[in-house]
Amino acid sequence: MMLRFGIIGCGAIAHAHAAAIAALPDATLAACCDCDVVKGRAFAKAAGAVAFYSDYHELLASNLDVVTIATPHFLHATMSIAALQAGKAVLCEKPLAMTPAEGRAVLAVAAKFPGKYAVIFQNRFAPSLVAAKRLLASGRLGKVTGIKATLTWHRDAAYYQAAAWKGQWATEGGGVLINQAIHTLDALCFLGGHPRRVRGQVMTALLAGAVEVEDAAMATAVLPGGVPAVIFATNDYARDDPATLTFACSGGELTVTNAGLWLDGVVQEARTIAVAKDQKAAWGDGHQRLFAAFVHRLTGEADPLVGYLAGADALVPLTLLNGIYQSSRSGAWVTLTE
Ligand SMILES: NC(=O)c1ccc[n+]([C@@H]2O[C@H](COP(=O)([O-])OP(=O)(O)OC[C@H]3O[C@@H](n4cnc5c(N)ncnc54)[C@H](O)[C@@H]3O)[C@@H](O)[C@H]2O)c1
């Protein structure tokens, strides 16, 4: 069975989507869409003269099985709902939506189309995270007593000037938390459990004047069993260091990044992430593994990583980061409900 894919939004990450589709034997890229006609046509040509649409409704009316959504955050909810209702399977880039309320609206529609919707959290498919998930579930490390999540990246004013939707609350929905650190927050919740409450603070430091949104954040979340998770994220650093999760456990310490896993400081699993020349190392090669798992779910083929696809649980990191924004405004703890 050959699945026909369409991509909505032909910007930076769309290249990773096209590469992931090209690598799958049972998938083909049949169409793409961008409201920027010049950019969209160039993308369509580079992808092998696939059909091009400037209006996504026209793409949704065409003969496609799967639609991937790679547009600005404020469009994710509307486009996901429209694509599902048009009968397409949907792979949407993170975040699920800009707010938990919008996210719940998407999930209510997705629930009517079982197996046909997933949010792209490709880092879940990194072999190091897969190994961490299995190790934590095995109980070998004993009880988790605390978790540390850090992301220290570099996004300067030029990065924000290059895409008008970034840096604005109305179109990006936040800054470092909703765009960059959301992968780390997702991994924290996927590996450590769903936070019950959070107290946090955000600020705009080096990017003040260039963006409306936060460029730095710190928070303490409380997980089931009272386990504290401390979170630090900033776009003000000199470079993109590997985002890191550390689990302090009664039987040892586990540290995991996209590229490695360490037990008590000793490397257990390490790899070099293969990255195409126009992609950022931080994105890793997880799109390919994730797209394969989604296709296998649609075609009914066995795939050990199908359970790593984010669906309804994509709401958890969104609820967490939204709680940090709320807490920063109120100065109080925020109770998190899904
Ligand atoms: N998974 C990851 O690691 C990862 C990495 C980068 C970006 N992303 C996500 O991918 C999405 C896109 O990010 P990007 O960096 O590629 O942004 P981008 O600005 O480079 O690309 C977005 C594209 O969407 C197009 N677009 C805007 N409105 C549209 C509309 N109404 N119809 C059709 N096309 C429209 C724009 O013209 C642009 O080409 C965001 O959700 C972002 O968070 C994910």
Short mmCIF file of C-alpha atoms in Angstrom, two decimals, residues 22-234:
data_model
loop_
_atom_site.label_atom_id
_atom_site.label_comp_id
_atom_site.label_asym_id
_atom_site.label_seq_id
_atom_site.Cartn_x
_atom_site.Cartn_y
_atom_site.Cartn_z
CA ALA A 22 11.33 10.02 0.73
CA ALA A 23 13.03 7.45 2.98
CA LEU A 24 9.84 5.38 3.42
CA PRO A 25 9.20 2.62 0.89
CA ASP A 26 5.42 2.77 1.34
CA ALA A 27 4.99 6.58 1.20
CA THR A 28 5.21 9.20 -1.49
CA LEU A 29 5.05 13.00 -1.33
CA ALA A 30 2.24 13.95 -3.71
CA ALA A 31 1.52 17.61 -2.86
CA CYS A 32 2.56 20.60 -0.82
CA CYS A 33 1.03 23.93 0.14
CA ASP A 34 2.32 27.33 1.21
CA CYS A 35 0.70 30.76 1.16
CA ASP A 36 4.08 32.05 -0.03
CA VAL A 37 3.80 31.00 -3.67
CA VAL A 38 7.45 31.53 -4.59
CA LYS A 39 8.70 29.50 -1.63
CA GLY A 40 6.05 26.82 -2.07
CA ARG A 41 6.66 26.34 -5.79
CA ALA A 42 10.42 26.08 -5.22
CA PHE A 43 9.80 23.45 -2.54
CA ALA A 44 7.43 21.52 -4.83
CA LYS A 45 10.03 21.56 -7.61
CA ALA A 46 12.86 20.41 -5.34
CA ALA A 47 10.64 17.60 -4.01
CA GLY A 48 10.17 16.23 -7.55
CA ALA A 49 7.52 18.43 -9.18
CA VAL A 50 4.75 17.49 -6.75
CA ALA A 51 1.39 19.29 -6.94
CA PHE A 52 1.42 22.75 -5.36
CA TYR A 53 -1.47 24.62 -3.73
CA SER A 54 -1.41 28.08 -2.20
CA ASP A 55 -4.66 27.40 -0.30
CA TYR A 56 -4.63 24.46 2.12
CA HIS A 57 -8.35 23.81 1.61
CA GLU A 58 -7.52 22.85 -1.99
CA LEU A 59 -4.78 20.51 -0.82
CA LEU A 60 -7.24 18.92 1.62
CA ALA A 61 -9.75 18.40 -1.21
CA SER A 62 -7.15 16.48 -3.23
CA ASN A 63 -6.43 12.77 -3.27
CA LEU A 64 -4.14 12.35 -0.24
CA ASP A 65 -3.96 9.86 2.62
CA VAL A 66 -1.76 11.77 5.08
CA VAL A 67 -1.23 15.48 5.68
CA THR A 68 1.69 16.85 7.65
CA ILE A 69 1.34 20.30 9.20
CA ALA A 70 4.49 22.43 9.35
CA THR A 71 3.00 25.89 9.67
CA PRO A 72 3.23 28.58 12.40
CA HIS A 73 1.80 27.57 15.78
CA PHE A 74 -1.39 29.62 15.55
CA LEU A 75 -2.54 27.55 12.57
CA HIS A 76 -2.01 24.06 14.03
CA ALA A 77 -5.41 23.61 15.66
CA THR A 78 -7.51 24.91 12.76
CA MET A 79 -5.54 23.00 10.14
CA SER A 80 -5.46 19.74 12.13
CA ILE A 81 -9.24 19.80 12.63
CA ALA A 82 -9.86 20.65 8.96
CA ALA A 83 -7.53 17.89 7.76
CA LEU A 84 -9.07 15.24 10.03
CA GLN A 85 -12.57 16.26 8.96
CA ALA A 86 -11.45 16.02 5.31
CA GLY A 87 -10.66 12.35 5.99
CA LYS A 88 -6.86 12.66 6.12
CA ALA A 89 -4.51 11.14 8.64
CA VAL A 90 -2.62 14.00 10.31
CA LEU A 91 0.93 14.43 11.55
CA CYS A 92 1.17 17.88 13.11
CA GLU A 93 4.35 19.60 14.23
CA LYS A 94 4.68 20.52 17.88
CA PRO A 95 2.98 22.18 19.64
CA LEU A 96 -0.40 20.44 19.38
CA ALA A 97 -1.96 23.92 19.60
CA MET A 98 -1.16 27.27 21.24
CA THR A 99 -3.23 26.72 24.37
CA PRO A 100 -4.58 23.70 26.28
CA ALA A 101 -8.16 24.75 25.41
CA GLU A 102 -7.35 24.75 21.69
CA GLY A 103 -5.48 21.47 22.17
CA ARG A 104 -8.51 19.82 23.77
CA ALA A 105 -10.65 20.92 20.80
CA VAL A 106 -8.22 19.19 18.40
CA LEU A 107 -8.13 16.04 20.53
CA ALA A 108 -11.94 15.87 20.68
CA VAL A 109 -12.01 15.69 16.87
CA ALA A 110 -9.00 13.34 16.69
CA ALA A 111 -10.77 10.94 19.07
CA LYS A 112 -13.33 10.32 16.32
CA PHE A 113 -10.56 9.08 13.99
CA PRO A 114 -8.61 6.51 16.06
CA GLY A 115 -4.98 6.05 15.04
CA LYS A 116 -5.10 8.84 12.48
CA TYR A 117 -3.56 11.69 14.45
CA ALA A 118 -0.15 12.30 16.01
CA VAL A 119 1.93 15.26 17.11
CA ILE A 120 5.59 15.39 16.07
CA PHE A 121 7.80 14.90 19.13
CA GLN A 122 10.58 13.18 17.23
CA ASN A 123 13.04 13.11 20.14
CA ARG A 124 10.96 10.33 21.72
CA PHE A 125 12.31 8.14 18.91
CA ALA A 126 16.00 8.83 19.64
CA PRO A 127 17.57 5.48 20.61
CA SER A 128 18.86 7.08 23.84
CA LEU A 129 15.34 8.12 24.90
CA VAL A 130 13.93 4.73 23.95
CA ALA A 131 16.64 3.13 26.12
CA ALA A 132 15.92 5.57 28.98
CA LYS A 133 12.19 4.78 28.86
CA ARG A 134 12.89 1.04 29.04
CA LEU A 135 15.49 1.43 31.79
CA LEU A 136 13.20 3.55 33.98
CA ALA A 137 10.31 1.12 33.44
CA SER A 138 12.52 -1.87 34.36
CA GLY A 139 12.85 -0.62 37.94
CA ARG A 140 16.61 -1.29 37.84
CA LEU A 141 17.33 2.25 39.05
CA GLY A 142 14.93 2.08 41.97
CA LYS A 143 12.75 5.05 42.82
CA VAL A 144 13.05 8.38 40.98
CA THR A 145 13.65 11.07 43.61
CA GLY A 146 14.06 14.11 41.35
CA ILE A 147 14.41 15.19 37.72
CA LYS A 148 16.43 18.03 36.19
CA ALA A 149 15.61 19.36 32.69
CA THR A 150 17.87 21.93 31.02
CA LEU A 151 17.94 23.57 27.63
CA THR A 152 20.53 26.26 26.88
CA TRP A 153 20.26 27.34 23.24
CA HIS A 154 20.98 30.34 21.05
CA ARG A 155 18.26 32.22 19.21
CA ASP A 156 19.12 35.82 18.42
CA ALA A 157 17.16 38.74 17.01
CA ALA A 158 18.06 37.70 13.45
CA TYR A 159 16.39 34.32 14.02
CA TYR A 160 13.18 36.06 15.04
CA GLN A 161 13.37 38.61 12.23
CA ALA A 162 13.57 35.79 9.67
CA ALA A 163 10.02 34.59 10.45
CA ALA A 164 7.42 37.21 11.36
CA TRP A 165 5.23 34.74 13.31
CA LYS A 166 8.00 33.97 15.79
CA GLY A 167 8.43 36.10 18.88
CA GLN A 168 4.75 37.13 19.10
CA TRP A 169 2.25 35.78 21.63
CA ALA A 170 -0.57 35.81 19.06
CA THR A 171 1.21 33.66 16.51
CA GLU A 172 3.89 31.66 18.34
CA GLY A 173 2.04 31.37 21.67
CA GLY A 174 5.20 31.89 23.71
CA GLY A 175 8.97 31.78 23.31
CA VAL A 176 11.65 29.34 24.43
CA LEU A 177 9.15 27.18 26.34
CA ILE A 178 6.57 26.54 23.62
CA ASN A 179 9.01 26.39 20.72
CA GLN A 180 12.41 25.04 21.81
CA ALA A 181 12.01 23.54 25.31
CA ILE A 182 8.71 21.82 24.54
CA HIS A 183 10.64 18.75 23.32
CA THR A 184 12.47 18.55 26.66
CA LEU A 185 9.23 19.10 28.60
CA ASP A 186 7.60 16.37 26.55
CA ALA A 187 10.47 13.97 27.26
CA LEU A 188 10.30 14.89 30.96
CA CYS A 189 6.58 14.01 31.08
CA PHE A 190 6.91 10.96 28.80
CA LEU A 191 9.69 9.47 30.93
CA GLY A 192 8.88 10.88 34.36
CA GLY A 193 5.08 11.14 34.52
CA HIS A 194 2.47 13.87 34.26
CA PRO A 195 3.09 16.88 36.54
CA ARG A 196 0.43 17.72 39.11
CA ARG A 197 1.39 21.35 39.83
CA VAL A 198 4.00 23.92 38.84
CA ARG A 199 5.49 27.18 40.06
CA GLY A 200 7.58 29.11 37.55
CA GLN A 201 8.94 32.38 36.27
CA VAL A 202 9.65 33.57 32.74
CA MET A 203 11.46 36.66 31.50
CA THR A 204 12.68 38.38 28.37
CA ALA A 205 16.35 39.10 28.90
CA LEU A 206 18.73 39.51 25.95
CA LEU A 207 15.89 39.58 23.42
CA ALA A 208 13.97 42.39 25.15
CA GLY A 209 12.91 44.82 22.44
CA ALA A 210 13.24 42.17 19.72
CA VAL A 211 10.43 39.84 20.83
CA GLU A 212 7.29 39.94 22.99
CA VAL A 213 7.74 36.41 24.30
CA GLU A 214 10.07 34.95 26.94
CA ASP A 215 13.66 34.00 26.15
CA ALA A 216 14.32 32.38 29.55
CA ALA A 217 12.32 30.38 32.08
CA MET A 218 12.76 28.44 35.30
CA ALA A 219 10.25 26.32 37.12
CA THR A 220 9.66 23.57 39.66
CA ALA A 221 7.00 21.02 38.82
CA VAL A 222 5.75 18.32 41.15
CA LEU A 223 5.20 14.88 39.65
CA PRO A 224 3.17 11.95 40.98
CA GLY A 225 4.56 10.74 44.31
CA GLY A 226 5.78 14.26 45.11
CA VAL A 227 8.85 13.95 42.84
CA PRO A 228 10.27 17.43 42.09
CA ALA A 229 11.22 18.27 38.50
CA VAL A 230 13.37 21.38 38.10
CA ILE A 231 13.33 23.08 34.71
CA PHE A 232 15.67 25.68 33.21
CA ALA A 233 15.40 26.90 29.61
CA THR A 234 16.99 29.80 27.78
#
